């Protein structure tokens, strides 16, 4: 479980998916949420009415190792910024639902997780009741663009049902 | 060969055409084939499953 001191660096996917699920408030479980400029621009393109504090300008220095991996993993600008930012915050976690970005993050020995993990943490920590959490999980295929294979989503749902 | 027709938002279509020129592709079809191939290569089912299972384990860790 994340200690309150965890800094989360967000890619667009989790912001978009949590907003689709009306669950952006779940990001309050982290001490700080950092959103690179390009990620925020991408998020606004998909969710122009998103209700989330506009991120403070965060200077991003694109790290050479990230730029090298970007070629291999075909990373977008936002993903490059998010991974570069994470390298400057030891102990932070990167939130992304993109497999290529996650793969690159893992190669950089960063801790990387996706929207599903955020939802489950919120249920375990009590930010959502078990029933509310289950409703969120069950609604993913119908109201979210988050892609989770059905059988894997069922695994998550069954795990929560047994809590 | 199978033919696929897709609708693209104007901005994406414009970006595609620009990328064809900037990167020396013959045409948008060649670029689209390359993009699809790369996506499939980097989004294997095994990888998807591994990451989701990791998220489930991580998310439930506090219980």
Short mmCIF file of C-alpha atoms in Angstrom, two decimals:
data_model
loop_
_atom_site.label_atom_id
_atom_site.label_comp_id
_atom_site.label_asym_id
_atom_site.label_seq_id
_atom_site.Cartn_x
_atom_site.Cartn_y
_atom_site.Cartn_z
CA UNK A 1 0.00 0.00 0.00
CA UNK A 2 1.27 3.48 -0.85
CA UNK A 3 2.39 5.55 2.07
CA UNK A 4 0.95 9.08 2.01
CA UNK A 5 4.38 10.34 0.95
CA UNK A 6 4.19 8.70 -2.48
CA UNK A 7 4.51 10.97 -5.48
CA UNK A 8 2.59 9.80 -8.53
CA UNK A 9 3.56 10.89 -12.01
CA UNK A 10 0.66 10.57 -14.38
CA UNK A 11 0.45 9.68 -18.02
CA UNK A 12 -2.75 10.64 -19.85
CA UNK A 13 -4.36 7.22 -19.75
CA UNK A 14 -5.12 7.03 -16.01
CA UNK A 15 -6.35 10.64 -15.97
CA UNK A 16 -8.68 9.96 -18.88
CA UNK A 17 -9.91 6.63 -17.54
CA UNK A 18 -10.42 7.84 -13.98
CA UNK A 19 -12.35 10.83 -15.29
CA UNK A 20 -14.54 8.53 -17.41
CA UNK A 21 -15.27 6.57 -14.24
CA UNK A 22 -15.85 9.75 -12.17
CA UNK A 23 -13.00 8.60 -9.96
CA UNK A 24 -10.37 11.29 -10.29
CA UNK A 25 -10.67 11.89 -6.56
CA UNK A 26 -8.86 8.59 -6.03
CA UNK A 27 -5.62 10.33 -6.96
CA UNK A 28 -5.83 12.12 -3.62
CA UNK A 29 -4.38 8.97 -2.05
CA UNK A 30 -0.97 10.18 -3.25
CA UNK A 31 0.97 12.94 -1.55
CA UNK A 32 1.45 14.71 -4.85
CA UNK A 33 0.34 14.10 -8.43
CA UNK A 34 2.66 15.46 -11.09
CA UNK A 35 1.40 15.82 -14.64
CA UNK A 36 3.84 16.73 -17.40
CA UNK A 37 2.69 19.53 -19.74
CA UNK A 38 2.28 17.33 -22.81
CA UNK A 39 0.33 14.78 -20.81
CA UNK A 40 -2.05 17.50 -19.63
CA UNK A 41 -2.54 18.77 -23.18
CA UNK A 42 -3.33 15.25 -24.36
CA UNK A 43 -5.72 14.73 -21.47
CA UNK A 44 -7.58 17.94 -22.29
CA UNK A 45 -7.93 16.86 -25.93
CA UNK A 46 -9.73 13.71 -24.81
CA UNK A 47 -11.52 15.14 -21.76
CA UNK A 48 -11.93 18.91 -22.35
CA UNK A 49 -14.25 19.24 -19.36
CA UNK A 50 -12.09 17.34 -16.90
CA UNK A 51 -12.43 18.69 -13.36
CA UNK A 52 -8.92 18.47 -11.98
CA UNK A 53 -6.56 21.15 -10.66
CA UNK A 54 -4.54 22.51 -13.55
CA UNK A 55 -1.04 21.20 -12.98
CA UNK A 56 1.62 23.61 -11.86
CA UNK A 57 4.19 24.08 -14.62
CA UNK A 58 6.74 21.36 -14.09
CA UNK A 59 10.09 21.83 -15.81
CA UNK A 60 10.90 18.61 -17.60
CA UNK A 61 14.39 17.65 -18.65
CA UNK A 62 14.13 14.78 -21.08
CA UNK A 63 16.63 12.21 -19.86
CA UNK A 64 18.95 10.72 -22.52
CA UNK A 65 18.20 7.18 -21.42
CA UNK A 66 14.48 7.85 -21.89
CA UNK A 67 15.07 9.27 -25.35
CA UNK A 68 16.98 6.12 -26.28
CA UNK A 69 14.20 3.89 -24.99
CA UNK A 70 11.62 6.09 -26.72
CA UNK A 71 13.03 4.94 -30.06
CA UNK A 72 12.88 1.28 -29.07
CA UNK A 73 9.43 1.43 -27.48
CA UNK A 74 7.97 4.08 -29.76
CA UNK A 75 7.01 6.36 -26.89
CA UNK A 76 4.94 9.49 -27.32
CA UNK A 77 6.10 12.88 -26.07
CA UNK A 78 3.92 12.69 -22.96
CA UNK A 79 5.32 9.29 -22.04
CA UNK A 80 8.86 10.55 -22.51
CA UNK A 81 8.12 13.45 -20.20
CA UNK A 82 6.47 11.27 -17.58
CA UNK A 83 9.33 8.79 -17.48
CA UNK A 84 11.96 11.53 -17.47
CA UNK A 85 10.17 13.24 -14.59
CA UNK A 86 9.93 10.00 -12.65
CA UNK A 87 13.69 9.53 -12.86
CA UNK A 88 14.13 12.81 -11.00
CA UNK A 89 11.82 11.73 -8.17
CA UNK A 90 13.28 8.59 -6.56
CA UNK A 91 10.58 6.50 -4.95
CA UNK A 92 7.83 7.91 -7.13
CA UNK A 93 5.41 5.78 -9.09
CA UNK A 94 4.40 6.23 -12.71
CA UNK A 95 0.75 5.78 -13.59
CA UNK A 96 0.19 4.69 -17.17
CA UNK A 97 -2.06 2.27 -19.03
CA UNK A 98 0.12 2.16 -22.13
CA UNK A 99 1.98 -1.13 -22.47
CA UNK A 100 4.93 0.38 -24.31
CA UNK A 101 5.34 3.10 -21.67
CA UNK A 102 5.00 0.55 -18.92
CA UNK A 103 7.57 -1.68 -20.55
CA UNK A 104 9.98 1.23 -20.87
CA UNK A 105 9.36 2.27 -17.28
CA UNK A 106 10.10 -1.21 -16.07
CA UNK A 107 13.32 -1.22 -18.08
CA UNK A 108 14.24 1.99 -16.25
CA UNK A 109 13.55 0.22 -12.94
CA UNK A 110 10.70 2.60 -12.19
CA UNK A 111 7.62 1.48 -10.32
CA UNK A 112 4.82 1.60 -12.89
CA UNK A 113 1.14 0.87 -12.39
CA UNK A 114 -2.12 1.37 -14.18
CA UNK A 115 -5.64 2.56 -13.54
CA UNK A 116 -6.82 -0.84 -12.37
CA UNK A 117 -4.24 -0.83 -9.62
CA UNK A 118 -5.32 2.65 -8.51
CA UNK A 119 -8.95 1.49 -8.33
CA UNK A 120 -8.08 -1.58 -6.28
CA UNK A 121 -5.91 0.42 -3.90
CA UNK A 122 -8.78 2.80 -3.35
CA UNK A 123 -11.09 -0.06 -2.42
CA UNK A 124 -8.56 -1.59 -0.03
CA UNK A 125 -7.82 1.76 1.61
CA UNK A 126 -11.49 2.57 2.03
CA UNK A 127 -11.69 5.49 -0.40
CA UNK A 128 -14.48 3.49 -1.98
CA UNK A 129 -16.67 0.95 -0.25
CA UNK A 130 -16.45 -2.58 -1.54
CA UNK A 131 -19.79 -2.24 -3.32
CA UNK A 132 -18.92 1.12 -4.87
CA UNK A 133 -15.59 -0.28 -5.93
CA UNK A 134 -17.19 -3.32 -7.49
CA UNK A 135 -19.59 -1.08 -9.41
CA UNK A 136 -16.62 0.88 -10.70
CA UNK A 137 -14.83 -2.25 -11.84
CA UNK A 138 -17.93 -3.70 -13.49
CA UNK A 139 -18.58 -0.45 -15.35
CA UNK A 140 -15.13 -0.34 -16.96
CA UNK A 141 -16.12 -2.12 -20.21
CA UNK A 142 -19.22 0.02 -20.73
CA UNK A 143 -18.21 3.54 -19.75
CA UNK A 144 -14.44 3.59 -19.97
CA UNK A 145 -11.93 3.35 -22.80
CA UNK A 146 -9.61 1.42 -20.48
CA UNK A 147 -8.77 -1.85 -22.22
CA UNK A 148 -8.71 -4.80 -19.82
CA UNK A 149 -9.24 -8.34 -21.04
CA UNK A 150 -12.54 -9.58 -19.68
CA UNK A 151 -11.17 -12.59 -17.83
CA UNK A 152 -8.52 -10.45 -16.13
CA UNK A 153 -11.12 -7.90 -15.08
CA UNK A 154 -13.15 -10.79 -13.65
CA UNK A 155 -10.09 -11.85 -11.67
CA UNK A 156 -9.93 -8.39 -10.13
CA UNK A 157 -13.65 -8.36 -9.43
CA UNK A 158 -13.55 -11.78 -7.78
CA UNK A 159 -10.60 -10.71 -5.63
CA UNK A 160 -12.57 -7.69 -4.39
CA UNK A 161 -15.70 -9.78 -3.84
CA UNK A 162 -13.70 -11.99 -1.51
CA UNK A 163 -12.38 -9.11 0.61
CA UNK B 1 -4.05 -8.98 -48.67
CA UNK B 2 -7.04 -7.63 -46.80
CA UNK B 3 -8.26 -4.04 -47.27
CA UNK B 4 -9.23 -2.02 -44.21
CA UNK B 5 -11.08 1.30 -44.32
CA UNK B 6 -10.98 3.58 -41.32
CA UNK B 7 -12.32 7.03 -40.43
CA UNK B 8 -9.78 9.42 -39.00
CA UNK B 9 -10.36 12.74 -37.25
CA UNK B 10 -9.11 15.62 -39.42
CA UNK B 11 -6.21 16.44 -37.11
CA UNK B 12 -5.01 12.84 -37.04
CA UNK B 13 -5.32 12.54 -40.80
CA UNK B 14 -3.25 15.70 -41.22
CA UNK B 15 -0.64 14.38 -38.79
CA UNK B 16 -0.51 11.12 -40.72
CA UNK B 17 0.11 12.90 -44.01
CA UNK B 18 2.82 15.03 -42.44
CA UNK B 19 4.48 11.95 -40.92
CA UNK B 20 4.51 10.28 -44.34
CA UNK B 21 6.43 13.21 -45.78
CA UNK B 22 8.69 13.81 -42.75
CA UNK B 23 9.72 10.18 -42.46
CA UNK B 24 10.08 9.28 -46.11
CA UNK B 25 7.25 6.77 -46.38
CA UNK B 26 5.92 6.00 -49.84
CA UNK B 27 2.36 6.74 -48.79
CA UNK B 28 0.01 6.69 -45.80
CA UNK B 29 -0.72 3.01 -46.32
CA UNK B 30 2.91 2.09 -45.80
CA UNK B 31 3.06 4.15 -42.62
CA UNK B 32 -0.22 2.69 -41.36
CA UNK B 33 1.07 -0.85 -41.93
CA UNK B 34 4.26 -0.05 -40.02
CA UNK B 35 2.34 1.59 -37.17
CA UNK B 36 -0.02 -1.36 -36.83
CA UNK B 37 2.85 -3.84 -36.89
CA UNK B 38 4.69 -1.93 -34.17
CA UNK B 39 1.58 -1.70 -32.03
CA UNK B 40 0.94 -5.42 -32.23
CA UNK B 41 4.59 -6.21 -31.51
CA UNK B 42 4.65 -4.05 -28.39
CA UNK B 43 1.20 -4.95 -27.04
CA UNK B 44 1.34 -8.71 -26.75
CA UNK B 45 -1.39 -10.49 -24.84
CA UNK B 46 1.19 -11.95 -22.47
CA UNK B 47 2.49 -8.50 -21.59
CA UNK B 48 -1.02 -7.18 -21.06
CA UNK B 49 -1.81 -10.07 -18.76
CA UNK B 50 1.41 -9.71 -16.79
CA UNK B 51 0.89 -6.00 -16.19
CA UNK B 52 -2.74 -6.41 -15.20
CA UNK B 53 -1.90 -9.20 -12.75
CA UNK B 54 0.86 -7.03 -11.29
CA UNK B 55 -1.66 -4.23 -10.83
CA UNK B 56 -4.11 -6.55 -9.13
CA UNK B 57 -1.44 -7.75 -6.72
CA UNK B 58 -0.22 -4.22 -6.05
CA UNK B 59 -3.68 -2.80 -5.64
CA UNK B 60 -4.73 -5.45 -3.15
CA UNK B 61 -1.48 -5.36 -1.20
CA UNK B 62 -2.87 -3.34 1.65
CA UNK B 63 -5.55 -5.88 2.57
#
